[in-house]
């Protein structure tokens, strides 16, 4: 018999391999095939094995559950859960916004605030990516088209964000930084949009792998805000 399960907590191919090998070693399991992008496992069993047994075999960072139809009540609970997971993202964006306003509250225009917001955005987000430079590229390649095609790009992306942040905060080569922002975030937004349309359950790498964030519409909005600000600033220049 074959059963399909949903698995949460996988962030890279190393996780996928570990989960697949662990499930395959369970007594009564003939074969286990794990898909990282779909966040699911197809397990072929000699006899029925309950979910608790499967869960106990896996490390605590992974959770496994049977795939089934979701009721309206469960959908509401899942939505609340996603909002809770996205709380760190909203907090960080809130702090960046407040800091940008405080740094420019007595200036005649808000161009400085926009540049500070974009600079702080890049610096803060690149910091979280730097916390796990080994794990970030695998997560990023799952949805960024350029990172999929050119693996090296995924490795240097955190450094690109850091450089862009410094340029905005120091007011250096601003037109170049704005155009680069449009290109870099434009490519990522295409990948995010495809992921959302395909309804894939994967982890967003915007805050690296230190914080487990689901890929949602909030990720699209986050990129869209930066793109709109970059276009606005270019028109102003």
mmCIF file of C-alpha atoms in Angstrom:
data_model
loop_
_atom_site.group_PDB
_atom_site.id
_atom_site.type_symbol
_atom_site.label_atom_id
_atom_site.label_comp_id
_atom_site.label_asym_id
_atom_site.label_seq_id
_atom_site.Cartn_x
_atom_site.Cartn_y
_atom_site.Cartn_z
ATOM 1 C CA UNK A 1 0.000 0.000 0.000
ATOM 2 C CA UNK A 2 1.072 3.552 -0.749
ATOM 3 C CA UNK A 3 0.293 6.659 1.303
ATOM 4 C CA UNK A 4 1.068 10.320 0.677
ATOM 5 C CA UNK A 5 2.136 12.535 3.585
ATOM 6 C CA UNK A 6 2.794 16.245 4.014
ATOM 7 C CA UNK A 7 6.148 17.086 5.634
ATOM 8 C CA UNK A 8 7.044 20.448 7.178
ATOM 9 C CA UNK A 9 10.505 21.634 8.200
ATOM 10 C CA UNK A 10 12.566 20.718 5.129
ATOM 11 C CA UNK A 11 14.675 23.615 3.835
ATOM 12 C CA UNK A 12 17.230 22.030 1.512
ATOM 13 C CA UNK A 13 18.190 18.861 -0.358
ATOM 14 C CA UNK A 14 20.144 17.723 2.690
ATOM 15 C CA UNK A 15 16.909 17.754 4.695
ATOM 16 C CA UNK A 16 15.102 15.875 1.933
ATOM 17 C CA UNK A 17 17.765 13.183 1.807
ATOM 18 C CA UNK A 18 17.815 12.801 5.598
ATOM 19 C CA UNK A 19 14.014 12.493 5.825
ATOM 20 C CA UNK A 20 13.904 10.022 2.927
ATOM 21 C CA UNK A 21 16.620 7.815 4.424
ATOM 22 C CA UNK A 22 15.058 7.923 7.905
ATOM 23 C CA UNK A 23 11.598 6.941 6.661
ATOM 24 C CA UNK A 24 13.054 4.154 4.503
ATOM 25 C CA UNK A 25 14.675 2.548 7.550
ATOM 26 C CA UNK A 26 11.380 2.134 9.425
ATOM 27 C CA UNK A 27 10.336 -1.485 9.773
ATOM 28 C CA UNK A 28 7.534 -2.255 7.338
ATOM 29 C CA UNK A 29 8.471 0.505 4.871
ATOM 30 C CA UNK A 30 9.410 -0.819 1.427
ATOM 31 C CA UNK A 31 10.239 2.524 -0.131
ATOM 32 C CA UNK A 32 10.017 6.238 0.720
ATOM 33 C CA UNK A 33 10.223 8.997 -1.874
ATOM 34 C CA UNK A 34 10.379 12.620 -0.664
ATOM 35 C CA UNK A 35 9.707 15.702 -2.816
ATOM 36 C CA UNK A 36 11.246 18.904 -1.422
ATOM 37 C CA UNK A 37 9.270 21.396 -3.517
ATOM 38 C CA UNK A 38 5.912 19.743 -2.852
ATOM 39 C CA UNK A 39 6.890 19.133 0.797
ATOM 40 C CA UNK A 40 5.480 15.623 0.621
ATOM 41 C CA UNK A 41 6.500 11.989 0.961
ATOM 42 C CA UNK A 42 5.091 8.938 -0.825
ATOM 43 C CA UNK A 43 5.622 5.868 1.357
ATOM 44 C CA UNK A 44 5.129 2.287 0.175
ATOM 45 C CA UNK A 45 4.365 -0.004 3.151
ATOM 46 C CA UNK A 46 4.065 -3.719 3.736
ATOM 47 C CA UNK A 47 1.326 -2.971 6.287
ATOM 48 C CA UNK A 48 -0.286 0.181 7.667
ATOM 49 C CA UNK A 49 2.037 2.312 9.828
ATOM 50 C CA UNK A 50 0.399 5.053 11.884
ATOM 51 C CA UNK A 51 1.538 8.657 11.655
ATOM 52 C CA UNK A 52 2.795 8.701 15.268
ATOM 53 C CA UNK A 53 5.312 5.965 14.462
ATOM 54 C CA UNK A 54 6.535 7.890 11.434
ATOM 55 C CA UNK A 55 6.786 11.098 13.459
ATOM 56 C CA UNK A 56 8.777 9.465 16.261
ATOM 57 C CA UNK A 57 11.389 8.313 13.759
ATOM 58 C CA UNK A 58 12.002 11.859 12.526
ATOM 59 C CA UNK A 59 13.919 14.658 14.318
ATOM 60 C CA UNK A 60 11.773 17.253 16.096
ATOM 61 C CA UNK A 61 12.336 19.892 13.396
ATOM 62 C CA UNK A 62 10.179 17.876 10.961
ATOM 63 C CA UNK A 63 6.466 17.234 11.223
ATOM 64 C CA UNK A 64 4.582 14.673 9.148
ATOM 65 C CA UNK A 65 0.848 14.427 8.542
ATOM 66 C CA UNK A 66 -1.472 12.585 6.167
ATOM 67 C CA UNK A 67 -2.725 14.520 3.164
ATOM 68 C CA UNK A 68 -6.496 14.901 3.227
ATOM 69 C CA UNK A 69 -9.360 17.246 2.424
ATOM 70 C CA UNK A 70 -9.334 20.436 4.487
ATOM 71 C CA UNK A 71 -12.522 21.759 6.074
ATOM 72 C CA UNK A 72 -13.433 25.463 6.308
ATOM 73 C CA UNK A 73 -12.607 25.484 10.026
ATOM 74 C CA UNK A 74 -9.191 23.982 9.375
ATOM 75 C CA UNK A 75 -8.543 26.532 6.613
ATOM 76 C CA UNK A 76 -9.255 29.336 9.085
ATOM 77 C CA UNK A 77 -6.857 27.782 11.604
ATOM 78 C CA UNK A 78 -4.184 27.376 8.935
ATOM 79 C CA UNK A 79 -4.566 31.054 7.968
ATOM 80 C CA UNK A 80 -4.058 32.114 11.569
ATOM 81 C CA UNK A 81 -1.043 29.858 11.776
ATOM 82 C CA UNK A 82 0.491 31.478 8.693
ATOM 83 C CA UNK A 83 -0.072 34.938 10.150
ATOM 84 C CA UNK A 84 1.714 33.829 13.298
ATOM 85 C CA UNK A 85 4.603 32.493 11.239
ATOM 86 C CA UNK A 86 4.834 35.783 9.338
ATOM 87 C CA UNK A 87 4.880 37.847 12.550
ATOM 88 C CA UNK A 88 8.723 38.231 12.499
ATOM 89 C CA UNK A 89 8.542 39.576 8.929
ATOM 90 C CA UNK A 90 5.895 42.155 9.825
ATOM 91 C CA UNK A 91 7.825 43.196 12.941
ATOM 92 C CA UNK A 92 11.043 43.708 10.982
ATOM 93 C CA UNK A 93 9.290 45.748 8.280
ATOM 94 C CA UNK A 94 7.607 47.801 11.011
ATOM 95 C CA UNK A 95 10.892 48.569 12.749
ATOM 96 C CA UNK A 96 12.560 49.494 9.438
ATOM 97 C CA UNK A 97 9.674 51.839 8.608
ATOM 98 C CA UNK A 98 9.770 53.548 12.016
ATOM 99 C CA UNK A 99 13.568 53.929 11.886
ATOM 100 C CA UNK A 100 13.376 55.478 8.406
ATOM 101 C CA UNK A 101 10.719 57.969 9.544
ATOM 102 C CA UNK A 102 12.654 58.952 12.685
ATOM 103 C CA UNK A 103 15.836 59.519 10.690
ATOM 104 C CA UNK A 104 14.021 61.890 8.315
ATOM 105 C CA UNK A 105 11.123 63.388 10.291
ATOM 106 C CA UNK A 106 12.492 66.981 10.121
ATOM 107 C CA UNK A 107 13.558 66.948 6.469
ATOM 108 C CA UNK A 108 11.597 68.815 3.754
ATOM 109 C CA UNK A 109 10.962 65.722 1.589
ATOM 110 C CA UNK A 110 10.664 61.960 2.023
ATOM 111 C CA UNK A 111 13.190 60.881 -0.581
ATOM 112 C CA UNK A 112 15.740 60.370 2.177
ATOM 113 C CA UNK A 113 13.285 58.220 4.121
ATOM 114 C CA UNK A 114 12.695 56.031 1.093
ATOM 115 C CA UNK A 115 16.426 55.583 0.511
ATOM 116 C CA UNK A 116 16.970 54.782 4.199
ATOM 117 C CA UNK A 117 14.093 52.284 4.137
ATOM 118 C CA UNK A 118 15.569 50.507 1.125
ATOM 119 C CA UNK A 119 19.057 50.549 2.634
ATOM 120 C CA UNK A 120 17.919 49.204 6.008
ATOM 121 C CA UNK A 121 15.713 46.635 4.254
ATOM 122 C CA UNK A 122 18.712 45.189 2.416
ATOM 123 C CA UNK A 123 21.077 45.310 5.394
ATOM 124 C CA UNK A 124 18.640 43.622 7.800
ATOM 125 C CA UNK A 125 17.473 40.973 5.335
ATOM 126 C CA UNK A 126 21.019 40.174 4.214
ATOM 127 C CA UNK A 127 22.038 39.770 7.874
ATOM 128 C CA UNK A 128 19.541 36.932 8.348
ATOM 129 C CA UNK A 129 20.739 35.271 5.146
ATOM 130 C CA UNK A 130 24.338 35.498 6.380
ATOM 131 C CA UNK A 131 23.406 33.445 9.466
ATOM 132 C CA UNK A 132 23.220 30.333 7.287
ATOM 133 C CA UNK A 133 25.222 30.865 4.100
ATOM 134 C CA UNK A 134 25.303 27.104 3.498
ATOM 135 C CA UNK A 135 21.576 26.495 3.786
ATOM 136 C CA UNK A 136 20.288 29.688 2.142
ATOM 137 C CA UNK A 137 21.269 28.865 -1.496
ATOM 138 C CA UNK A 138 19.248 25.604 -1.489
ATOM 139 C CA UNK A 139 16.127 27.377 -0.218
ATOM 140 C CA UNK A 140 16.576 30.331 -2.587
ATOM 141 C CA UNK A 141 17.010 28.113 -5.656
ATOM 142 C CA UNK A 142 13.620 26.539 -4.994
ATOM 143 C CA UNK A 143 11.823 29.598 -6.384
ATOM 144 C CA UNK A 144 14.277 32.154 -7.845
ATOM 145 C CA UNK A 145 14.610 31.536 -11.641
ATOM 146 C CA UNK A 146 18.131 32.976 -11.958
ATOM 147 C CA UNK A 147 19.392 31.064 -8.911
ATOM 148 C CA UNK A 148 18.040 27.853 -10.460
ATOM 149 C CA UNK A 149 19.839 28.526 -13.736
ATOM 150 C CA UNK A 150 23.055 29.905 -12.184
ATOM 151 C CA UNK A 151 23.709 28.249 -8.776
ATOM 152 C CA UNK A 152 26.595 30.667 -8.043
ATOM 153 C CA UNK A 153 24.092 33.546 -7.997
ATOM 154 C CA UNK A 154 22.355 32.023 -4.972
ATOM 155 C CA UNK A 155 25.672 31.997 -3.070
ATOM 156 C CA UNK A 156 26.502 35.671 -3.768
ATOM 157 C CA UNK A 157 22.943 37.006 -3.365
ATOM 158 C CA UNK A 158 23.309 37.909 0.371
ATOM 159 C CA UNK A 159 26.441 39.918 -0.488
ATOM 160 C CA UNK A 160 24.609 41.691 -3.323
ATOM 161 C CA UNK A 161 21.932 42.742 -0.833
ATOM 162 C CA UNK A 162 24.569 43.998 1.610
ATOM 163 C CA UNK A 163 26.269 46.089 -1.088
ATOM 164 C CA UNK A 164 22.936 47.561 -2.233
ATOM 165 C CA UNK A 165 22.088 48.425 1.375
ATOM 166 C CA UNK A 166 25.374 50.285 1.841
ATOM 167 C CA UNK A 167 24.911 52.174 -1.442
ATOM 168 C CA UNK A 168 21.454 53.387 -0.430
ATOM 169 C CA UNK A 169 22.464 54.376 3.106
ATOM 170 C CA UNK A 170 25.646 56.147 1.929
ATOM 171 C CA UNK A 171 23.845 57.705 -1.079
ATOM 172 C CA UNK A 172 26.418 56.224 -3.448
ATOM 173 C CA UNK A 173 25.589 55.332 -7.072
ATOM 174 C CA UNK A 174 21.888 55.552 -6.266
ATOM 175 C CA UNK A 175 20.630 55.198 -9.899
ATOM 176 C CA UNK A 176 22.743 52.046 -10.301
ATOM 177 C CA UNK A 177 21.404 50.641 -6.998
ATOM 178 C CA UNK A 178 17.816 51.401 -8.028
ATOM 179 C CA UNK A 179 18.165 49.695 -11.416
ATOM 180 C CA UNK A 180 19.861 46.682 -9.791
ATOM 181 C CA UNK A 181 16.989 46.510 -7.301
ATOM 182 C CA UNK A 182 14.461 46.373 -10.148
ATOM 183 C CA UNK A 183 16.369 43.571 -11.870
ATOM 184 C CA UNK A 184 17.159 41.488 -8.775
ATOM 185 C CA UNK A 185 13.786 41.757 -7.049
ATOM 186 C CA UNK A 186 11.943 41.594 -10.377
ATOM 187 C CA UNK A 187 13.450 38.172 -11.084
ATOM 188 C CA UNK A 188 12.673 36.953 -7.566
ATOM 189 C CA UNK A 189 9.090 38.252 -7.791
ATOM 190 C CA UNK A 190 8.544 36.227 -10.978
ATOM 191 C CA UNK A 191 9.604 33.094 -9.093
ATOM 192 C CA UNK A 192 7.443 33.968 -6.080
ATOM 193 C CA UNK A 193 4.428 34.544 -8.331
ATOM 194 C CA UNK A 194 4.892 31.163 -10.033
ATOM 195 C CA UNK A 195 5.169 29.442 -6.663
ATOM 196 C CA UNK A 196 1.977 31.076 -5.399
ATOM 197 C CA UNK A 197 0.067 30.237 -8.598
ATOM 198 C CA UNK A 198 1.244 26.602 -8.420
ATOM 199 C CA UNK A 199 0.171 26.558 -4.752
ATOM 200 C CA UNK A 200 3.447 24.946 -3.709
ATOM 201 C CA UNK A 201 4.203 24.742 0.008
ATOM 202 C CA UNK A 202 7.824 25.851 0.353
ATOM 203 C CA UNK A 203 9.864 28.024 2.677
ATOM 204 C CA UNK A 204 10.535 31.662 1.837
ATOM 205 C CA UNK A 205 14.253 32.482 1.968
ATOM 206 C CA UNK A 206 13.756 36.246 2.407
ATOM 207 C CA UNK A 207 14.953 35.963 6.012
ATOM 208 C CA UNK A 208 17.348 33.119 5.308
ATOM 209 C CA UNK A 209 16.774 29.778 7.019
ATOM 210 C CA UNK A 210 17.089 31.063 10.594
ATOM 211 C CA UNK A 211 13.378 31.950 10.642
ATOM 212 C CA UNK A 212 10.922 29.495 9.093
ATOM 213 C CA UNK A 213 8.599 31.578 6.937
ATOM 214 C CA UNK A 214 6.049 30.101 4.502
ATOM 215 C CA UNK A 215 5.913 31.410 0.961
ATOM 216 C CA UNK A 216 2.746 33.555 0.903
ATOM 217 C CA UNK A 217 1.267 36.645 -0.712
ATOM 218 C CA UNK A 218 3.127 38.682 1.944
ATOM 219 C CA UNK A 219 6.413 37.765 0.244
ATOM 220 C CA UNK A 220 5.070 39.074 -3.064
ATOM 221 C CA UNK A 221 3.886 42.313 -1.403
ATOM 222 C CA UNK A 222 7.251 42.768 0.318
ATOM 223 C CA UNK A 223 9.085 42.606 -3.036
ATOM 224 C CA UNK A 224 6.438 44.730 -4.763
ATOM 225 C CA UNK A 225 6.899 47.542 -2.227
ATOM 226 C CA UNK A 226 10.631 47.701 -2.949
ATOM 227 C CA UNK A 227 10.050 47.602 -6.716
ATOM 228 C CA UNK A 228 7.464 50.415 -6.568
ATOM 229 C CA UNK A 229 9.802 52.521 -4.412
ATOM 230 C CA UNK A 230 12.684 51.928 -6.849
ATOM 231 C CA UNK A 231 10.541 52.965 -9.844
ATOM 232 C CA UNK A 232 9.310 56.030 -7.955
ATOM 233 C CA UNK A 233 12.857 57.078 -7.070
ATOM 234 C CA UNK A 234 14.085 56.581 -10.657
ATOM 235 C CA UNK A 235 11.257 58.729 -11.997
ATOM 236 C CA UNK A 236 12.185 61.395 -9.424
ATOM 237 C CA UNK A 237 15.811 61.307 -10.467
#
